[in-house]
Coordinates of C-alpha atoms and ligand atoms in Angstrom, one line a residue:
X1 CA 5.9 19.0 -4.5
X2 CA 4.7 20.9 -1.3
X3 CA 3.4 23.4 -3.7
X4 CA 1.1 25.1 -0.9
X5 CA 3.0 24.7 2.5
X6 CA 6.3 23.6 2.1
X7 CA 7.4 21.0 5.0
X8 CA 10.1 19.8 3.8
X9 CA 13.3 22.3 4.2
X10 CA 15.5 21.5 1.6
X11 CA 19.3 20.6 3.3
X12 CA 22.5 18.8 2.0
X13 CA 23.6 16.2 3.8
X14 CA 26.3 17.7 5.4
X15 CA 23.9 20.6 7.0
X16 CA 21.8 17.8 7.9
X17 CA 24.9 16.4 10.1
X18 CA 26.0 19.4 11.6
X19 CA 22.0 20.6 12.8
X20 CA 21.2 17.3 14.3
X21 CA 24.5 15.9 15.6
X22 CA 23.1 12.7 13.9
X23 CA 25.9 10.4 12.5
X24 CA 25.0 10.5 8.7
X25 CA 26.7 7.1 8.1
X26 CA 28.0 7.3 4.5
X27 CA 24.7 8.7 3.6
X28 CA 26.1 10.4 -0.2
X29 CA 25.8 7.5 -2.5
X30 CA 23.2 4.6 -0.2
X31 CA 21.2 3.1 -3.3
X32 CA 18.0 4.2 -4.3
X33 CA 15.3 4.5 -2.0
X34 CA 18.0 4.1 1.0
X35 CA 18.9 7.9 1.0
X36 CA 18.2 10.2 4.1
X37 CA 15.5 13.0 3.2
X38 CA 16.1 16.7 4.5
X39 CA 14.5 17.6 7.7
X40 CA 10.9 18.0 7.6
X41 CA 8.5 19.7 10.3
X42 CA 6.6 17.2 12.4
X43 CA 4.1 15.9 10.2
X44 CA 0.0 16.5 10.9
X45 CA -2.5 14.3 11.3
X46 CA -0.1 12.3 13.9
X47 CA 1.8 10.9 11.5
X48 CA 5.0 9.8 12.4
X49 CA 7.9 12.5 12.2
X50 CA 10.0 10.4 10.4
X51 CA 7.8 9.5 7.3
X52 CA 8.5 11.1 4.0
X53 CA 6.0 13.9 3.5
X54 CA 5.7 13.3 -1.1
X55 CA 2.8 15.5 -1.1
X56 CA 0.5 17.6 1.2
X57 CA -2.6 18.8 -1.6
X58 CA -3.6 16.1 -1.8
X59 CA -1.5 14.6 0.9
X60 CA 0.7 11.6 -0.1
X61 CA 2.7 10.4 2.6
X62 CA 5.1 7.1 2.7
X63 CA 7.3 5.2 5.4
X64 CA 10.7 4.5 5.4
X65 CA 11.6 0.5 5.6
X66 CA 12.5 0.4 9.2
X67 CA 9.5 2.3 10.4
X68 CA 7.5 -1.0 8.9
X69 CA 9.1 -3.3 11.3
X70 CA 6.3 -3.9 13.6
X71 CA 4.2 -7.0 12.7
X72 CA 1.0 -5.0 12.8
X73 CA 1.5 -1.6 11.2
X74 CA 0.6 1.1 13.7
X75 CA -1.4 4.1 12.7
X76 CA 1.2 6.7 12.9
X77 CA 3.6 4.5 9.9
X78 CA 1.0 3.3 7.6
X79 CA 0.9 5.5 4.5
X80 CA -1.4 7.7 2.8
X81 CA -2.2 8.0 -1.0
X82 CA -5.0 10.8 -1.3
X83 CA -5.9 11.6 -4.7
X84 CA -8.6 14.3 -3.3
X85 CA -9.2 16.3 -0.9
X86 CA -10.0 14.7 2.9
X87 CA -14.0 14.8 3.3
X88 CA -14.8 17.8 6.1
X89 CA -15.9 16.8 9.1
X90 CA -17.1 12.7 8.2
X91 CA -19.0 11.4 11.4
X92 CA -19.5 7.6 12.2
X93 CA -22.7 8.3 14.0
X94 CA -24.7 10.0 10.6
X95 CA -22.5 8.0 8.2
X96 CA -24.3 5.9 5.8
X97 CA -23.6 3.5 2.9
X98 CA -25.6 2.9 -0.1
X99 CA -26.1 0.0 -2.5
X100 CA -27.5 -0.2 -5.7
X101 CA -26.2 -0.7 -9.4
X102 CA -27.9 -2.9 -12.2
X103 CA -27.0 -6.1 -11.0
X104 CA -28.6 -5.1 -7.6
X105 CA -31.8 -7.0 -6.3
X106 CA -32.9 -4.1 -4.3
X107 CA -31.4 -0.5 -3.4
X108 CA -30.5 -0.4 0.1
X109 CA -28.6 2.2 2.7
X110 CA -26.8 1.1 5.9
X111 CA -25.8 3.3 8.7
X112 CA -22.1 2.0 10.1
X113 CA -24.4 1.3 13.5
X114 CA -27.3 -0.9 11.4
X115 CA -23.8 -2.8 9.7
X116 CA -22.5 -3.9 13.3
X117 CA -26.0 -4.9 14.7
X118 CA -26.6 -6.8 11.5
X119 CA -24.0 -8.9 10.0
X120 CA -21.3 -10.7 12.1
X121 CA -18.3 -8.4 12.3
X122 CA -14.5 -9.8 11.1
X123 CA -10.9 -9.2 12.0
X124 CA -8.1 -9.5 9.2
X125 CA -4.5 -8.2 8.9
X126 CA -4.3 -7.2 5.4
X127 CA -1.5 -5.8 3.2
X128 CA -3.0 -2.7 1.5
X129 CA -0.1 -1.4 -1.2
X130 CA -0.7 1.2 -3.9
X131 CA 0.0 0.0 -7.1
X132 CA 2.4 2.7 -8.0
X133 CA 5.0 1.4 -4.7
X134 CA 8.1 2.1 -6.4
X135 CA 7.5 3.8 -9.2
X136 CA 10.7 6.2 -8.5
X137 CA 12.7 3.6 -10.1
X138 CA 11.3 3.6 -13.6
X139 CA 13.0 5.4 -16.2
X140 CA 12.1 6.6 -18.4
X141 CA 10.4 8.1 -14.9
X142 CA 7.1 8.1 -14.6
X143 CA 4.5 10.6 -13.4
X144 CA 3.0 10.7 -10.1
X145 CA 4.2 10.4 -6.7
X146 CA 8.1 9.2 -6.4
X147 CA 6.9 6.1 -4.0
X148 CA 10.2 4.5 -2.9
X149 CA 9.2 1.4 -0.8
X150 CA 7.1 2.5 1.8
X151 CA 3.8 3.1 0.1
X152 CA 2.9 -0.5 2.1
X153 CA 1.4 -1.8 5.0
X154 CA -0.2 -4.1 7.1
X155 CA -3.2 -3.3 10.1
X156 CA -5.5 -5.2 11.5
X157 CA -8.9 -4.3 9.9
X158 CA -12.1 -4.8 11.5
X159 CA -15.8 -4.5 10.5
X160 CA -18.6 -7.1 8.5
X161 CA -17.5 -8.9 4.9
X162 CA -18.9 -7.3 1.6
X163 CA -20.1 -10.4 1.0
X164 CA -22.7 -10.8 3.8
X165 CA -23.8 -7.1 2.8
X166 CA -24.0 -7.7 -0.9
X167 CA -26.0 -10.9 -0.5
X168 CA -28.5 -9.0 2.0
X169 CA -28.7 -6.3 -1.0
X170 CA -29.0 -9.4 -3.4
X171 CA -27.2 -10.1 -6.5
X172 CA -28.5 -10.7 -9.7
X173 CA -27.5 -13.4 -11.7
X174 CA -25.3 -10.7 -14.3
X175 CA -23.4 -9.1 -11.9
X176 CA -19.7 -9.9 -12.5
X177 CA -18.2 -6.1 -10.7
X178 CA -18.5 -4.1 -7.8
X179 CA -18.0 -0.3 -7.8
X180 CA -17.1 2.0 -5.1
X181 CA -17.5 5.5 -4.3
X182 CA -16.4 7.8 -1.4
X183 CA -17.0 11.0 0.2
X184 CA -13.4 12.9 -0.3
X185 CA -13.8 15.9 -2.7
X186 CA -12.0 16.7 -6.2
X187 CA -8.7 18.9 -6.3
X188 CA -10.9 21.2 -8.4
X189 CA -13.3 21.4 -5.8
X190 CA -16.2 20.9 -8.0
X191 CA -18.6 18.6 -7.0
X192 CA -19.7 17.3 -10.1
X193 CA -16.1 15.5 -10.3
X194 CA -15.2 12.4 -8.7
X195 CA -12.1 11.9 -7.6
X196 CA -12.0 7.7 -7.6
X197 CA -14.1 4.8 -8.1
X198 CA -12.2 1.6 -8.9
X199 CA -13.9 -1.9 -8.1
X200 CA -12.9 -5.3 -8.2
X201 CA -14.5 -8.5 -9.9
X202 CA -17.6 -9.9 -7.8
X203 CA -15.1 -13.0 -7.3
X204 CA -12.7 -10.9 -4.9
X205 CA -15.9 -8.9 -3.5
X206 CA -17.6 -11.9 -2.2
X207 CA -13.6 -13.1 -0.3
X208 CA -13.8 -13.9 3.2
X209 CA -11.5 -11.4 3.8
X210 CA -12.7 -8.4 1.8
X211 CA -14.1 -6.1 4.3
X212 CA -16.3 -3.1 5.0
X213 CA -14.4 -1.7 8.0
X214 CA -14.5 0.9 10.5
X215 CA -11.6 -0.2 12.7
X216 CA -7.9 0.0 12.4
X217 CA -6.0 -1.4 15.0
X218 CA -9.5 -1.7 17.3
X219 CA -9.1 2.5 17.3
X220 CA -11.8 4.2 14.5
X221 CA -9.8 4.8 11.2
X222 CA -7.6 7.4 10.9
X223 CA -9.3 10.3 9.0
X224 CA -6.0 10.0 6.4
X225 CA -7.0 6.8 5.7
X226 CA -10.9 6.7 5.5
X227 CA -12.5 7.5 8.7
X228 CA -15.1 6.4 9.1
X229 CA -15.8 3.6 6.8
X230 CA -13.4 2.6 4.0
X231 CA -13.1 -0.9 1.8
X232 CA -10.3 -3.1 2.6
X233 CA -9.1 -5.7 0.1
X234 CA -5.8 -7.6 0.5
X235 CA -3.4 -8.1 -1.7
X236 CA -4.7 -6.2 -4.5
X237 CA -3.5 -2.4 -5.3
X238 CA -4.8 -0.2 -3.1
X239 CA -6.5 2.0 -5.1
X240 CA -9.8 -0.5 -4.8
X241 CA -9.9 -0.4 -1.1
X242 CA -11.9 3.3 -1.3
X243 CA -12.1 5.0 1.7
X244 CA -15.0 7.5 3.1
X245 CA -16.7 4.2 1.6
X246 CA -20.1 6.2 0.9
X247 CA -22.3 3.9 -1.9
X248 CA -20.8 0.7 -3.6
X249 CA -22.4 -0.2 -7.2
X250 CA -23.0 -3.6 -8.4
X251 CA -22.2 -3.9 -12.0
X252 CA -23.0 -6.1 -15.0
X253 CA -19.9 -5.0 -16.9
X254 CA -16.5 -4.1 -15.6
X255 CA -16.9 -0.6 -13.7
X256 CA -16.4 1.8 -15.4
X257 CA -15.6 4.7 -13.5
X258 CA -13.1 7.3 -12.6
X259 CA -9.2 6.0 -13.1
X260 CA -10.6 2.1 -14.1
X261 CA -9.2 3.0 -17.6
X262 CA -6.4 4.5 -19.7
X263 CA -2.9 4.5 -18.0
X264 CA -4.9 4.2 -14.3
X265 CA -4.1 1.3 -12.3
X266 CA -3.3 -0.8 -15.7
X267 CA 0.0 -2.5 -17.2
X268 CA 0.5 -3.7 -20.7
X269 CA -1.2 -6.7 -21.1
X270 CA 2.1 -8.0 -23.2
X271 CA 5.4 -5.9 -22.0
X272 CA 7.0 -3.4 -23.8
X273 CA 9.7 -1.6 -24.2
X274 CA 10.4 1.0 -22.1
X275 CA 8.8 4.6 -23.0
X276 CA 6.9 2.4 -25.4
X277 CA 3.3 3.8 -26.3
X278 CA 0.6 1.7 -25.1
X279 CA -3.0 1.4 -27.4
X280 CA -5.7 1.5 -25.0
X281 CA -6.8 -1.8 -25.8
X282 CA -3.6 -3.7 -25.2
X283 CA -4.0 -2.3 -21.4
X284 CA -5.0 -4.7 -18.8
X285 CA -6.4 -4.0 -15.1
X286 CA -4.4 -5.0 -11.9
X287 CA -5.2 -7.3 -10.0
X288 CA -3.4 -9.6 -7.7
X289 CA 0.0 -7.7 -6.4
X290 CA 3.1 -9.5 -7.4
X291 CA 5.8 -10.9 -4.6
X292 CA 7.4 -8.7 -2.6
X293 CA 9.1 -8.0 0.9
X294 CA 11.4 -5.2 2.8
X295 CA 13.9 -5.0 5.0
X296 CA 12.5 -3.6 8.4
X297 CA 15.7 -4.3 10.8
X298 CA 18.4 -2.7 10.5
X299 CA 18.2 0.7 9.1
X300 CA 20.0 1.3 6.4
X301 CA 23.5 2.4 7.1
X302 CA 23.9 0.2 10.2
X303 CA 27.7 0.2 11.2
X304 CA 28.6 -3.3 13.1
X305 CA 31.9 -5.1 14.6
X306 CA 33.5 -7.1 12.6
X307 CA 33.0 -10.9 14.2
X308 CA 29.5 -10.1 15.2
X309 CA 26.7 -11.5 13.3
X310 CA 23.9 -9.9 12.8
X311 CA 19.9 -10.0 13.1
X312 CA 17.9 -9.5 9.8
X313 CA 14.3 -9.2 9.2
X314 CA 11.4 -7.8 7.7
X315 CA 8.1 -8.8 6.0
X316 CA 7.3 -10.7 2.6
X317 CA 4.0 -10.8 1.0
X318 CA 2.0 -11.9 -2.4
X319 CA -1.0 -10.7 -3.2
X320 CA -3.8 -13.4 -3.2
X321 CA -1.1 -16.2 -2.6
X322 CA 1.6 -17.2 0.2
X323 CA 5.4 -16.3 0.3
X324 CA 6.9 -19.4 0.2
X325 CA 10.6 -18.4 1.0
X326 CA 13.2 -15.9 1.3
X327 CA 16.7 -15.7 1.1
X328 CA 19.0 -12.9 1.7
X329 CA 22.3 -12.5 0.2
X330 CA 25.2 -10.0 0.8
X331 CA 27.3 -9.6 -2.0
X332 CA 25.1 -8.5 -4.4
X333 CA 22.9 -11.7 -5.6
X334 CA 26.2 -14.3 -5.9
X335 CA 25.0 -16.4 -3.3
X336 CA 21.6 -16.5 -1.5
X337 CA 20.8 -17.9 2.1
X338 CA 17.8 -19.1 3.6
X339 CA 15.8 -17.1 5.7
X340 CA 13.0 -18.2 8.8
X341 CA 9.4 -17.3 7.3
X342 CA 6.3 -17.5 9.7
X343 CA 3.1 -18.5 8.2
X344 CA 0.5 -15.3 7.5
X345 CA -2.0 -14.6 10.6
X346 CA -4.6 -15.0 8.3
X347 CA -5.0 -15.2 4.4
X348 CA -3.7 -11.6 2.6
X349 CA -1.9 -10.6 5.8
X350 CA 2.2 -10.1 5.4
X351 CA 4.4 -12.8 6.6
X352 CA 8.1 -11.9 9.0
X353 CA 11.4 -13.3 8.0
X354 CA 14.1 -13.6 9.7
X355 CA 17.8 -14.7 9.5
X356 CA 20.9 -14.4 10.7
X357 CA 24.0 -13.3 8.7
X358 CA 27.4 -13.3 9.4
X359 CA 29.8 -11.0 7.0
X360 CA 33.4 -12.7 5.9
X361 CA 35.6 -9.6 6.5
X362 CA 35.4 -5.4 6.7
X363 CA 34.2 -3.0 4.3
X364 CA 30.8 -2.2 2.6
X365 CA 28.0 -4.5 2.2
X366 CA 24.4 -4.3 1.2
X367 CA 21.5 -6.9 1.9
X368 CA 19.5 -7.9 -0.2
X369 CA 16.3 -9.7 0.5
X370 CA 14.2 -12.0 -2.2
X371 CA 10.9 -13.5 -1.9
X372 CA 9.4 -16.3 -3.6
X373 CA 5.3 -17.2 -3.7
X374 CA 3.5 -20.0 -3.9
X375 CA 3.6 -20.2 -7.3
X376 CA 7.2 -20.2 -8.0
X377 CA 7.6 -17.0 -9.0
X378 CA 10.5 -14.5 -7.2
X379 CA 11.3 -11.0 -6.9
X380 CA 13.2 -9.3 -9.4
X381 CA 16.5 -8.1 -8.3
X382 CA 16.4 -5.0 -10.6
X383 CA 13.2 -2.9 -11.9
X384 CA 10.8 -5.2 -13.7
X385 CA 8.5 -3.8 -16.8
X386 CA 8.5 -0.7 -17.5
X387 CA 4.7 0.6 -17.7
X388 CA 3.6 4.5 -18.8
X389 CA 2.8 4.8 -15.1
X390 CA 5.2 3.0 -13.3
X391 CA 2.8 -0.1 -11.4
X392 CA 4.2 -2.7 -9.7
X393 CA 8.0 -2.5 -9.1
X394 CA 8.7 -5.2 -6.9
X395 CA 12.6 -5.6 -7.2
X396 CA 14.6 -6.4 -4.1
X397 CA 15.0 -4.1 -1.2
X398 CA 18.4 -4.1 -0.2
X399 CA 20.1 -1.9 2.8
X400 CA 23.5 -0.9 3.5
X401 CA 25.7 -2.4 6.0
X402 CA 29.4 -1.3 7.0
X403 CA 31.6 -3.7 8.7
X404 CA 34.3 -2.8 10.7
Ligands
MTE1 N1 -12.1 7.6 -1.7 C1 -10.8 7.3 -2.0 N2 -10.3 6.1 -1.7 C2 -9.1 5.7 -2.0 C3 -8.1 6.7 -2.5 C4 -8.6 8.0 -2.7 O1 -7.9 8.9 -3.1 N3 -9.9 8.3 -2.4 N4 -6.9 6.3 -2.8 C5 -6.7 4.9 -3.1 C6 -5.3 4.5 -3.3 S1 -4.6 4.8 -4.8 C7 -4.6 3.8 -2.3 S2 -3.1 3.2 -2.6 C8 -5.2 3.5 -1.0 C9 -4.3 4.1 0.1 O2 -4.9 3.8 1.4 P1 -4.2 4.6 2.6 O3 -4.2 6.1 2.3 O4 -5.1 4.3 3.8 O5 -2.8 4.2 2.8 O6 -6.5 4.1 -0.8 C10 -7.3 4.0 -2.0 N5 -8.7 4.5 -1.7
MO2 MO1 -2.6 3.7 -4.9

């Protein structure tokens, strides 16, 4: 961690107390994820002082739960998972993206400005999570960034559908994959090495909602996360929405390239035990995100009156499908109660939950908040399969509340 500059200053709690004057509610034991990290610097890139800085080469930067409360995740909160250097100096106006592959009709390059004048341009909100969201939990532990629960978000994405592109490109009658590839540069610095190309199935290429986009939040992207042209892809890890989108390849085989295989962005197709070893064959991509929400309001630690009921809410989501319903409970899972659930803005965008909850008596409580989708299936309450590198814990967020 911080192996080059160091942000964080390392502090114990108590320091912590006495250097801000903060009240450090009962901050030695809060459950996992819920703990308060030492004092950092202000963060660069304008990112929000208050998200946790896991990495800065490459720079790997998550939010804390209540900093996702806003329906509409603002640039300064929504995460970054680099695993390459930023491109220097991308420009929108010389940009271009290139399309070709094997299952392409004709090669074909589009600058961002030729995109907007020729293909009708889109607005979604759209969940983008990494895959490895929670991967602190897993023990045996995994390798790779310590993602607690804010590796998440939702903005409001604009440019044209892949779709409209892909058919202008033309697809031939084999092509069952899309590729990507992007502009950022290899930790090694050498530029025969790419740092990612993931790609999904032509079925979730040719969605609606799967975008080539050059807005966030009707600003330009931030560079952190693409500027100025990225993928976007709901509901699916994030790993296949590639940023400094450069040249996308269609495929007549699953694509192939860098971190599609081995442990990348791939469970056991059948669980195992954990720290079991995994044969490469019995390794299965990603796709669809399982069910999943946080916590957004309070903060963790929130100290209330006894006799006072109180507000709770925060944002469930699903991958491809809709949250059908969440329920909150505070005394650890006995008893569950039903939450208010909005309907998504659009398909693959997060849905806000609310409830009000009223506590018996004083003393220490946590929420907990479950989601169920669509289908029927719900959240976990503790870490579900273990995988070699720690994909897609979705157990329940919880927070800690003390009543007196
Ligand atoms: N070119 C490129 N695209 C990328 C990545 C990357 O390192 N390089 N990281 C991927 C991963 S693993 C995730 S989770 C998302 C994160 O998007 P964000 O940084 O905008 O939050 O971008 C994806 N696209
Ligand atoms: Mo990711």
């Amino acid at each position: 961690m911080n192996k080059r500059r160091g942000f964080i200053k390392r502090a114990g709690m108590a320091s912590i107390a006495a250097i801000s004057g903060l009240d450090v509610v009962f901050a030695d034991n809060l459950p996992e994820g819920m703990s308060i990290v030492g004092l950092q610097d202000d963060l660069p890139w304008g990112k929000d002082s208050e998200m946790t800085l896991l990495n800065d080469l490459p720079w790997n930067i998550e939010a804390k739960a209540h900093l996702l409360d806003d329906a509409v995740t603002p640039a300064d909160k929504f995460f970054v998972r680099n695993n390459g250097l930023v491109p220097e100096n991308p420009d929108a106006a010389t940009w271009s993206l290139r399309i070709e592959g094997e299952s392409a009709e004709n090669v074909k390059t589009y600058t961002i400005k030729e995109l907007r004048e020729k293909f009708n341009t889109y607005s979604y909100n759209l969940v983008i999570e990494c895959g490895g969201n929670g991967r602190s939990e897993f023990n045996p532990p995994a390798k790779g960034n310590q993602w607690t629960i804010g590796a998440v978000a939702c903005a409001k994405w604009t440019g044209v559908r892949l779709k409209d592109v892909l058919n202008d490109v033309g697809l031939k009658n084999d092509a069952v994959y899309i590729g990507y590839y992007g502009a950022d540069i290899h930790l090694s610095k050498d530029p025969s090495k790419i740092v990612i190309s993931r790609g999904v199935p032509i079925s979730k290429a040719l969605e609606d909602e799967t975008l080539i986009a050059w807005e966030m939040n009707d600003q330009q992207i931030p560079i952190l996360n693409g500027y100025p042209l990225r993928l976007v892809m709901g509901g699916w890890p994030g790993s296949v929405s590639g940023k400094w989108l450069n040249r996308i390849i269609i495929r007549n085989k699953v694509h192939d390239g860098e971190k599609m295989g081995g442990d990348s962005y791939r469970m056991p197709c059948d669980a195992v035990a954990p720290g079991a070893k995994v044969a490469d064959e019995d390794m299965c991509i990603i796709e669809s995100m399982p069910v999943k929400s946080l916590i957004t309001s309070p903060k963790s630690g929130a100290m209330i009156d006894r006799g006072k009921s109180l507000k709770v809410s925060g944002h469930a989501w699903a991958g491809d499908y809709k949250v059908s319903e969440v329920h909150v409970s505070i005394n650890f899972g006995s008893t569950w109660q039903n939450c208010s659930l909005d309907r998504p803005v659009n398909r693959l965008a997060w849905q806000r939950w609310t409830t009000q909850v009223s506590f018996p008596k004083t003393g220490y409580y946590e929420v907990w908040a479950r989601a169920a989708d669509e289908q029927g299936n719900a959240q976990p309450m503790v870490v579900p399969g273990w995988n070699p590198k720690g994909y897609l814990n979705n157990a329940c967020h919880r927070i800690a509340v003390q009543v007196s």
